[in-house]
Coordinates of C-alpha atoms in Angstrom, one line a residue:
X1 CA -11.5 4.7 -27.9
X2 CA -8.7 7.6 -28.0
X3 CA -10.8 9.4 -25.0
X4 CA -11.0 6.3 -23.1
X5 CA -7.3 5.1 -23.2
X6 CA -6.3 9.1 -22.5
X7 CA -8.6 8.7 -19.3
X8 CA -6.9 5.1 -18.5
X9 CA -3.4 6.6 -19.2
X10 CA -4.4 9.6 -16.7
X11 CA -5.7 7.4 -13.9
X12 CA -2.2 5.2 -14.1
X13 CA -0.2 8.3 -13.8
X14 CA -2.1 9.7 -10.6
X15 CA -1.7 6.2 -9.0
X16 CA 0.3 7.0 -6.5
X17 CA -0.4 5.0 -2.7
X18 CA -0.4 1.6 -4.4
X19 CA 3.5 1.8 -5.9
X20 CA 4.5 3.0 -1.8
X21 CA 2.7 -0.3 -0.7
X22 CA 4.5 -2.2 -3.5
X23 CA 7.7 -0.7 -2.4
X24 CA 7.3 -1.2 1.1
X25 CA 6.2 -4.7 0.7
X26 CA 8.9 -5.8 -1.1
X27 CA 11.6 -6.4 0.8
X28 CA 14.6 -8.5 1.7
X29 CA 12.5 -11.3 3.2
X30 CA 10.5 -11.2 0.1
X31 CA 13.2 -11.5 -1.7
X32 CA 14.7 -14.3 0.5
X33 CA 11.5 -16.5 0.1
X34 CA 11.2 -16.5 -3.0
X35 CA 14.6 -17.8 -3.9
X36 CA 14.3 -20.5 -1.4
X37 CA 11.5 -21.8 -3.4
X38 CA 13.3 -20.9 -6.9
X39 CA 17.2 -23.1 -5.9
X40 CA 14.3 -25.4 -4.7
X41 CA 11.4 -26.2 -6.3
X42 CA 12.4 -24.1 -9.8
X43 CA 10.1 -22.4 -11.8
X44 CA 7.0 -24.7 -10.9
X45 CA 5.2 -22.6 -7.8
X46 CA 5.3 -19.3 -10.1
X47 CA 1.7 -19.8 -9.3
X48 CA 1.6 -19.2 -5.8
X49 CA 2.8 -16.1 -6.0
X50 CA 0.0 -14.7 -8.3
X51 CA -2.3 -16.3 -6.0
X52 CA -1.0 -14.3 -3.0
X53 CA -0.7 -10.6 -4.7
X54 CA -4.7 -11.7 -5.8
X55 CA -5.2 -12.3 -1.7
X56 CA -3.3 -9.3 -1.0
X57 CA -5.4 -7.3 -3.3
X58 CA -8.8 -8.2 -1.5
X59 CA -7.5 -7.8 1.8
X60 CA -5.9 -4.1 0.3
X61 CA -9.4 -3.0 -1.6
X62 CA -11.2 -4.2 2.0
X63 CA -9.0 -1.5 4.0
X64 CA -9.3 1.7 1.1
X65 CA -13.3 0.7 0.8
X66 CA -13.8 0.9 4.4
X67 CA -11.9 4.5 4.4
X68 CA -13.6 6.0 1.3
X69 CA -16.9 5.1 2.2
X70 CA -17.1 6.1 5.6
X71 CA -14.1 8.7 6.2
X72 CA -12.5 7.1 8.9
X73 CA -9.8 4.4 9.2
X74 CA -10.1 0.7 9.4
X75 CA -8.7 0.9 13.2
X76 CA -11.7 3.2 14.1
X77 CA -13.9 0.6 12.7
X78 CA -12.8 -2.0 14.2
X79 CA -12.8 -0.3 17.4
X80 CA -16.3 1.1 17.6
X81 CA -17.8 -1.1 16.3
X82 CA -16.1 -4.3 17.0
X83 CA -15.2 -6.1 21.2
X84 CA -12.3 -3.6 22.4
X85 CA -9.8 -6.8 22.9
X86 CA -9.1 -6.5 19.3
X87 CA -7.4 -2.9 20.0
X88 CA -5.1 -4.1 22.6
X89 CA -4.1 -7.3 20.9
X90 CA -3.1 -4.9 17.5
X91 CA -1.2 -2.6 20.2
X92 CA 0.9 -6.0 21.3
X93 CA 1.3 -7.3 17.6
X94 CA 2.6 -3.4 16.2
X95 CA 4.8 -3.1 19.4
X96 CA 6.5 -6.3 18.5
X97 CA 6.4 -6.4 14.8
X98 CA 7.8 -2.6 14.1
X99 CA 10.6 -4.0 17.1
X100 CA 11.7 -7.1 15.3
X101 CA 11.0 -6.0 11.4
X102 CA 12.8 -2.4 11.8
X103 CA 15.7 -4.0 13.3
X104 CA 16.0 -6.4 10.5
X105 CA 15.3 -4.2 7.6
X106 CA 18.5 -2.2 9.1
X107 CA 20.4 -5.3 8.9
X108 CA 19.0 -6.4 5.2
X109 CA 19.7 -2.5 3.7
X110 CA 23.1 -2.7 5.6
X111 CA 24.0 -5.6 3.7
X112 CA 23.0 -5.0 0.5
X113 CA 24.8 -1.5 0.8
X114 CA 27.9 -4.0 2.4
X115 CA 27.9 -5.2 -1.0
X116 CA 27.9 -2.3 -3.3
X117 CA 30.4 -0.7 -1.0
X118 CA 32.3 -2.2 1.7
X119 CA 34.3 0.6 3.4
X120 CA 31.7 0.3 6.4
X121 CA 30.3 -2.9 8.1
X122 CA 26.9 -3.8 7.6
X123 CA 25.6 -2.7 10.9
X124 CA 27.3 0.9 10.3
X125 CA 25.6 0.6 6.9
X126 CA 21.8 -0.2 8.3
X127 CA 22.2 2.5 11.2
X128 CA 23.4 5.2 8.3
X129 CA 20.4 4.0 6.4
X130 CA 18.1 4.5 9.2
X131 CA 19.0 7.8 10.1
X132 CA 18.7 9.1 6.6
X133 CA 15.4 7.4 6.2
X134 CA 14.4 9.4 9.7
X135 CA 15.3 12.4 8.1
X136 CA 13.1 12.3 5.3
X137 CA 10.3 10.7 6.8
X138 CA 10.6 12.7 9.6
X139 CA 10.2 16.5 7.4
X140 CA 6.9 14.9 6.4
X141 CA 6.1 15.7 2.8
X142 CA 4.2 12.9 1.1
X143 CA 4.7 13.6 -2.5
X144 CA 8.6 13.5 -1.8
X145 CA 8.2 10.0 -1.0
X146 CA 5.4 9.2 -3.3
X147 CA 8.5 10.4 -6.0
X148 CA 11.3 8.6 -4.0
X149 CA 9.5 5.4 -4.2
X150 CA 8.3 5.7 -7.5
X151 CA 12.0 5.8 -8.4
X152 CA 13.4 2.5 -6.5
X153 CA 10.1 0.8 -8.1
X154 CA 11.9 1.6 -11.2
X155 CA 15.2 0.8 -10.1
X156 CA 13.9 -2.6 -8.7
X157 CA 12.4 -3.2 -11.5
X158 CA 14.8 -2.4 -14.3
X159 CA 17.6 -4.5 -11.8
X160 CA 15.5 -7.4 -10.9
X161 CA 14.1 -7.9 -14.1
X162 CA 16.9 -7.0 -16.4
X163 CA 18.7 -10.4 -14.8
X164 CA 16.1 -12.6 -15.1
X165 CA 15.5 -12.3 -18.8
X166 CA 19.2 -12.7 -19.1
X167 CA 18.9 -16.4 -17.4
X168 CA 15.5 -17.2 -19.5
X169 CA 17.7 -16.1 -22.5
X170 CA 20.7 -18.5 -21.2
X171 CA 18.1 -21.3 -19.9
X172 CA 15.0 -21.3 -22.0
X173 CA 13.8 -24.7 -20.5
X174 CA 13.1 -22.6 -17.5
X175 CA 9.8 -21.5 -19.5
X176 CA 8.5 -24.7 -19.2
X177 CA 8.1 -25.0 -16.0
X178 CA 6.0 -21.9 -16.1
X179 CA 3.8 -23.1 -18.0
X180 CA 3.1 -26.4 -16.4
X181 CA 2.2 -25.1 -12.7
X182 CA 2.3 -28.2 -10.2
X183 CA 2.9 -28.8 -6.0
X184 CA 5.9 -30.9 -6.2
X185 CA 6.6 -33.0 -2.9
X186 CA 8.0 -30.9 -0.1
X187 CA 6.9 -27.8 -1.4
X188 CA 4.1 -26.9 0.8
X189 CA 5.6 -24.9 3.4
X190 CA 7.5 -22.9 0.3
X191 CA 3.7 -22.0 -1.3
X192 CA 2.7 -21.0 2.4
X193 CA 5.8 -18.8 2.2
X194 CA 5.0 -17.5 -1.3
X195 CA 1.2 -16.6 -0.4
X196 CA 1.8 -15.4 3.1
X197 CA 4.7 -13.1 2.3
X198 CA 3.9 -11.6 -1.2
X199 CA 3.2 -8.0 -0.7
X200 CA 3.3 -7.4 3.1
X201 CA 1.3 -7.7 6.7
X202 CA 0.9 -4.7 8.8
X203 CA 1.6 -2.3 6.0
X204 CA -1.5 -3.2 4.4
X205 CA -3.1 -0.9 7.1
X206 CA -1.0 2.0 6.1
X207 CA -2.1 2.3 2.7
X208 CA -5.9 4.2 4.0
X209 CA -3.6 6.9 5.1
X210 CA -1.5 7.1 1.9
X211 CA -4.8 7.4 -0.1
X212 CA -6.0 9.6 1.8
X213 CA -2.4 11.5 2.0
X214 CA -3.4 11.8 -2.0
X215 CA -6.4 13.6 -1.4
X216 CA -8.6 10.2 -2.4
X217 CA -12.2 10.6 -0.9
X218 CA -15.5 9.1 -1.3
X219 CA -17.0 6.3 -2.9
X220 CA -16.0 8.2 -7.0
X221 CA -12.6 6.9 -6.2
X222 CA -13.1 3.4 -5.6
X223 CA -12.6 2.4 -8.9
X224 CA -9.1 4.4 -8.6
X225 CA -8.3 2.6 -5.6
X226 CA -8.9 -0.9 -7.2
X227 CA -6.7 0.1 -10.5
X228 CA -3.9 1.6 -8.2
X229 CA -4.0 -1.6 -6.3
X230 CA -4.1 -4.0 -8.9
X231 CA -1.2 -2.6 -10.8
X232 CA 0.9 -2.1 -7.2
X233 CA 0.2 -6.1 -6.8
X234 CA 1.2 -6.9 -10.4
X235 CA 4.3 -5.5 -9.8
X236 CA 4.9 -7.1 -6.8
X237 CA 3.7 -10.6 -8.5
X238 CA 6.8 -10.0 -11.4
X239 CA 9.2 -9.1 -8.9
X240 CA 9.0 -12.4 -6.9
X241 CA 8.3 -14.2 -9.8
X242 CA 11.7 -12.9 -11.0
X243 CA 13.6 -14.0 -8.2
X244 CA 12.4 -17.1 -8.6
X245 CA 13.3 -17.5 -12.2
X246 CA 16.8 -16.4 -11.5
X247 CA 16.8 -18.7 -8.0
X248 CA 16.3 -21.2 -10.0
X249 CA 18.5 -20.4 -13.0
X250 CA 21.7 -20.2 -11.2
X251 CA 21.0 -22.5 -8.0
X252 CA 23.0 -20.3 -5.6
X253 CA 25.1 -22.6 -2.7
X254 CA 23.6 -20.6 0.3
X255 CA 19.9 -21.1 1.0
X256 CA 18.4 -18.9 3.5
X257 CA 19.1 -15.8 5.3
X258 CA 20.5 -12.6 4.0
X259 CA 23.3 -13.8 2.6
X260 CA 21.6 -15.9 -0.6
X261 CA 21.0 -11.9 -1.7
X262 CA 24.7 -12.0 -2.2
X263 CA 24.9 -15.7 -3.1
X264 CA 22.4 -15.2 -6.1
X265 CA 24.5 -11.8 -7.0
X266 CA 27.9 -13.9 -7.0
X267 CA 26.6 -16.6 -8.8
X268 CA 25.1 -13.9 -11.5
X269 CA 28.2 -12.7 -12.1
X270 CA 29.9 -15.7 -12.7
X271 CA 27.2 -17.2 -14.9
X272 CA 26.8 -13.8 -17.4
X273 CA 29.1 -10.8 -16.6
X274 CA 30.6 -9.1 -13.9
X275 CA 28.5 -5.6 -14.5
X276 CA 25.8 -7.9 -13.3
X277 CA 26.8 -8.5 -9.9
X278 CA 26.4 -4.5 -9.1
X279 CA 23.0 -4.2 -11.1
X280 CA 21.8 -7.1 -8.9
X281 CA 22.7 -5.4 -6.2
X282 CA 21.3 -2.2 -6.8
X283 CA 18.0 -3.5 -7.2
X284 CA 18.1 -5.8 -3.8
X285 CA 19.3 -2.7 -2.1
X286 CA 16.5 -0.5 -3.5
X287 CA 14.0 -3.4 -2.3
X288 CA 15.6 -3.2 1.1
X289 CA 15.7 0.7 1.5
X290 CA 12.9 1.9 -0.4
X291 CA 11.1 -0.5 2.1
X292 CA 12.6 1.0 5.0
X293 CA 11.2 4.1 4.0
X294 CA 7.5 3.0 3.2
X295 CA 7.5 1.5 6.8
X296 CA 8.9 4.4 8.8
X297 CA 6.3 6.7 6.8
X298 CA 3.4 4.5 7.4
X299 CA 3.3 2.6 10.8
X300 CA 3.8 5.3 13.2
X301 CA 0.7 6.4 11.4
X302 CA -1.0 3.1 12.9
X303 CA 0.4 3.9 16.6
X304 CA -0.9 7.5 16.1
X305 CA -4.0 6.9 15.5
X306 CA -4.5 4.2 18.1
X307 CA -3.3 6.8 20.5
X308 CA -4.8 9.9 19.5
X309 CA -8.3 9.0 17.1
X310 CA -9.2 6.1 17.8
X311 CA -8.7 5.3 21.6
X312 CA -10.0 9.1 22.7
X313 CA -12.2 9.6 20.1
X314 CA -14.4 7.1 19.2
X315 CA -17.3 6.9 21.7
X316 CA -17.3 10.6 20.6
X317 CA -19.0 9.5 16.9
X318 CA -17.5 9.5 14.0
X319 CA -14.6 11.4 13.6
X320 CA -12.5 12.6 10.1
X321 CA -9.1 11.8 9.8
X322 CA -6.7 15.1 9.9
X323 CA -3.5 13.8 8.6
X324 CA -1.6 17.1 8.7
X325 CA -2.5 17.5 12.9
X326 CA -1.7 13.0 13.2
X327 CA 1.9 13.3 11.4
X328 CA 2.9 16.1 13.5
X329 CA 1.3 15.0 16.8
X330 CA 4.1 13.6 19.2
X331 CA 3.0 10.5 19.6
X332 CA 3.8 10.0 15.7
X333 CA 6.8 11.4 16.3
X334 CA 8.2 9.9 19.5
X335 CA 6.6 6.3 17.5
X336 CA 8.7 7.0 14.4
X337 CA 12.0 7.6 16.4
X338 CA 11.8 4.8 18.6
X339 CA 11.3 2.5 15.7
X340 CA 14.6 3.5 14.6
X341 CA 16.5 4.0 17.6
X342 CA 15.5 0.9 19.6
X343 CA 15.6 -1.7 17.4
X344 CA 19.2 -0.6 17.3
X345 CA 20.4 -2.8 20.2
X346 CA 19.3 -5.7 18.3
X347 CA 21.8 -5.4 16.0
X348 CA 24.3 -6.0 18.1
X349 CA 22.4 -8.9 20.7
X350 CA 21.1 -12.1 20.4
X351 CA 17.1 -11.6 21.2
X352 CA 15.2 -13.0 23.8
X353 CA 13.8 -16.8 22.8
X354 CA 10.4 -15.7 24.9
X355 CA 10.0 -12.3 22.6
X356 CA 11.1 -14.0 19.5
X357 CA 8.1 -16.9 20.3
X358 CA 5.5 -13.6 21.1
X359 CA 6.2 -11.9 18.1
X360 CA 5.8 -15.4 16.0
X361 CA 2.5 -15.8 17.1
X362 CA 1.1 -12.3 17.6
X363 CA 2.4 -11.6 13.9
X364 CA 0.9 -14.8 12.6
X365 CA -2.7 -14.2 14.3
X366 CA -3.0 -10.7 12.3
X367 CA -3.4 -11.9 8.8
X368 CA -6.4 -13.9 9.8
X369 CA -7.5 -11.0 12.1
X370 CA -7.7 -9.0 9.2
X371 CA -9.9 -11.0 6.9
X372 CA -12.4 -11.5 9.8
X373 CA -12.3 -7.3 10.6
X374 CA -12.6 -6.9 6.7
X375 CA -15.6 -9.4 6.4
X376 CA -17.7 -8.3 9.7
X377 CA -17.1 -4.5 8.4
X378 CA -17.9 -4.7 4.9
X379 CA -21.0 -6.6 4.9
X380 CA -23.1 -4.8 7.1
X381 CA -25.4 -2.5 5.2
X382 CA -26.2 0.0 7.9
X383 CA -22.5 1.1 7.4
X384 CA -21.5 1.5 4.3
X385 CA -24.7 1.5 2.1
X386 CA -24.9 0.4 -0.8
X387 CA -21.2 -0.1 -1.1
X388 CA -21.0 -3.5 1.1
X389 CA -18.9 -5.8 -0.4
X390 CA -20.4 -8.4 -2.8
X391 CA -20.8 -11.6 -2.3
X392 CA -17.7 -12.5 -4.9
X393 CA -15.5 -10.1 -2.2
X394 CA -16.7 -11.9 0.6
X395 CA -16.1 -15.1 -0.7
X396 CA -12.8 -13.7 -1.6
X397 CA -12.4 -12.6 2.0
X398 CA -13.2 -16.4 3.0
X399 CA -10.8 -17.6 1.3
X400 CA -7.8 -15.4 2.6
X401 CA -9.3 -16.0 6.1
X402 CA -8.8 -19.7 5.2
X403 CA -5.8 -19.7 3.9
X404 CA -3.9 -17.9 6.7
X405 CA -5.4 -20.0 9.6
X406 CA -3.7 -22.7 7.8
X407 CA -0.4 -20.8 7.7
X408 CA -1.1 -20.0 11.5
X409 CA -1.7 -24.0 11.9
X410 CA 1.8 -24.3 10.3
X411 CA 3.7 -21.9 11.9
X412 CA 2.5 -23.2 15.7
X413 CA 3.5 -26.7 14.4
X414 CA 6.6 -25.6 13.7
X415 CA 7.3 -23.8 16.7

């Protein structure tokens, strides 16, 4: 028993790629969402989001399967093996989604640092955060970010979950919601919300280059893969389920937008004690930054190897990722700083209705993309082997796929 718990405890201290996608996925929007649903619907969705790290998780194993098993990415799968169109709709979708997502994770991290400190405005704020984030990013050593994001996880977490134990302590009768999960009237667009946003789009992609950025090769380190993931998507589960708890503890006056950050922190404060306004937020701005960083680390990644692997390589046969040669390449380079330099003007104009709409749909068509990628690549046999998905994956896979047309259905309703 002692040898087996030392060999657990070892294998939780080399996960490593899971607590980056944690920390990237967590973000102000995540945090955003799930207070909507907390001042609205209390305690009673918790569910949701436990379904939507458990979605997350399949989709997450799908994309590091695919890259032990074979030694190449997803994206090379997909494109040569899968119709071509698919690689120029991603190109569209990651043009549009690092335009609109950098420029507002600058203007989330610019207002939770606002808060802390006020001396500079809150786009002078974001475009300081950026440019440090560049700098890092930018010298390209993996383990100092694996170490930097290990840290806000535990900033987040000691923050975020410090205050909501203080409301359950204040407001026990919040537990009983909890335990009595229901779908209250109204509330569907809130679980859509919940599932949808728990843990990330795009970013999911990134995570085959962080494992392999940790050295994690062949089908011996599956296993690893799946107990990295599974405790990156617990964590991400208790954070949003903490924000709800204290969303619905303190029923802040602004709903929606990144101001109910501030909202929930003011009304902390005046509820409990003061200290608590600057420990709440700490841990929204280490949500905010530390998921600047995992995004400026890993997408230019996804441009890169578009350009350079996958769209000149792959009608050569299969080719093995070289991370050092991708990171360094110019095309990484010139990706990363124009994710922080253009989005920029944003800050300071109103955007375009017809890009806004483009982005809408383009970003909600990826999820489902993803699931049918995942379940035409896994299954076939003459690929990976014996290490095809199962039939309980697959019908995992399903379900995602099912579950985010709906969402799509929604969100061209709405629009």
């Amino acid at each position: 028993m002692n040898e087996k718990l030392s060999a657990l405890l070892g294998r939780l201290k080399a996960c490593g790629p899971g607590i980056v996608v944690a920390a990237t996925g967590l973000g102000a929007g995540d945090i955003v969402a799930a207070a909507i649903v907390g001042t609205q619907f209390g305690t009673s969705l918790l569910w949701a989001v436990v379904v939507g790290a458990i979605f997350k998780f399949i989709l997450n194993e799908g994309i590091g399967r695919w890259q032990l098993i074979t030694s190449s990415t997803l994206m090379e799968g997909w494109m040569r093996h899968l119709p071509r169109v698919i690689n120029w709709y991603f190109l569209v979708y990651l043009l549009l989604w690092s335009l609109f997502v950098s420029a507002a994770m600058m203007a989330a991290t610019g207002l939770a640092a606002h808060g802390l400190v006020s001396h500079l405005s809150v786009t002078q704020w974001g475009i300081l955060h950026a440019l440090l984030a560049l700098i890092v990013v930018y010298r390209g050593i993996w383990k100092l970010l694996e170490r930097m994001m290990k840290g806000f996880i535990a900033l987040m977490f000691l923050a975020i979950l410090s205050c909501s134990v203080l409301i359950l302590c204040q407001q026990p009768k919040l537990l009983l919601d909890i335990f009595q999960p229901s779908l209250p009237a109204g509330s569907l667009s809130g679980v859509l919300s919940l599932i949808g946003g728990v843990g990330g789009s795009v970013t999911l992609l990134s995570y085959g280059y962080w494992i392999r950025e940790s050295g994690w090769q062949g089908a011996e380190r599956l296993e690893t893969v799946r107990l990295d993931l599974g405790l990156a998507y617990s964590l991400t589960g208790l954070f949003a389920i903490s924000i709800i708890i204290l969303a619905a503890g303190l029923k802040p006056g602004v709903i929606g937008g990144n101001g109910m950050a501030l909202a929930l922190a003011d009304q902390l404060a005046a509820t409990t004690h003061p200290v608590f306004l600057w420990v709440f937020l700490l841990g929204f701005w280490g949500a905010t930054f530390s998921s600047m960083l995992g995004v400026w680390h890993g997408v230019p990644y996804l441009f890169a190897n578009w350009w350079h692997i996958g769209l000149q390589q792959t009608k050569m046969g299969k080719s093995v990722l070289n991370l050092e040669s991708l990171a360094r390449s110019r095309s990484y380079r010139w990706y990363l700083l124009a994710m922080v330099f253009l989005p920029m003007l944003l800050l300071v104009q109103d955007r375009p209705v017809w890009i806004v709409k483009l982005y809408a749909v383009t970003g909600a068509l990826f999820m489902p993309l993803l699931a049918v990628i995942l379940l035409l690549l896994n299954s076939r046999r003459q690929l990976l082997g014996e290490y095809v998905s199962s039939y309980s994956w697959q019908i995992g896979l399903v379900f995602c796929l099912v579950f985010f047309v709906g969402l799509l259905g929604q969100g061209l309703v709405g629009m």
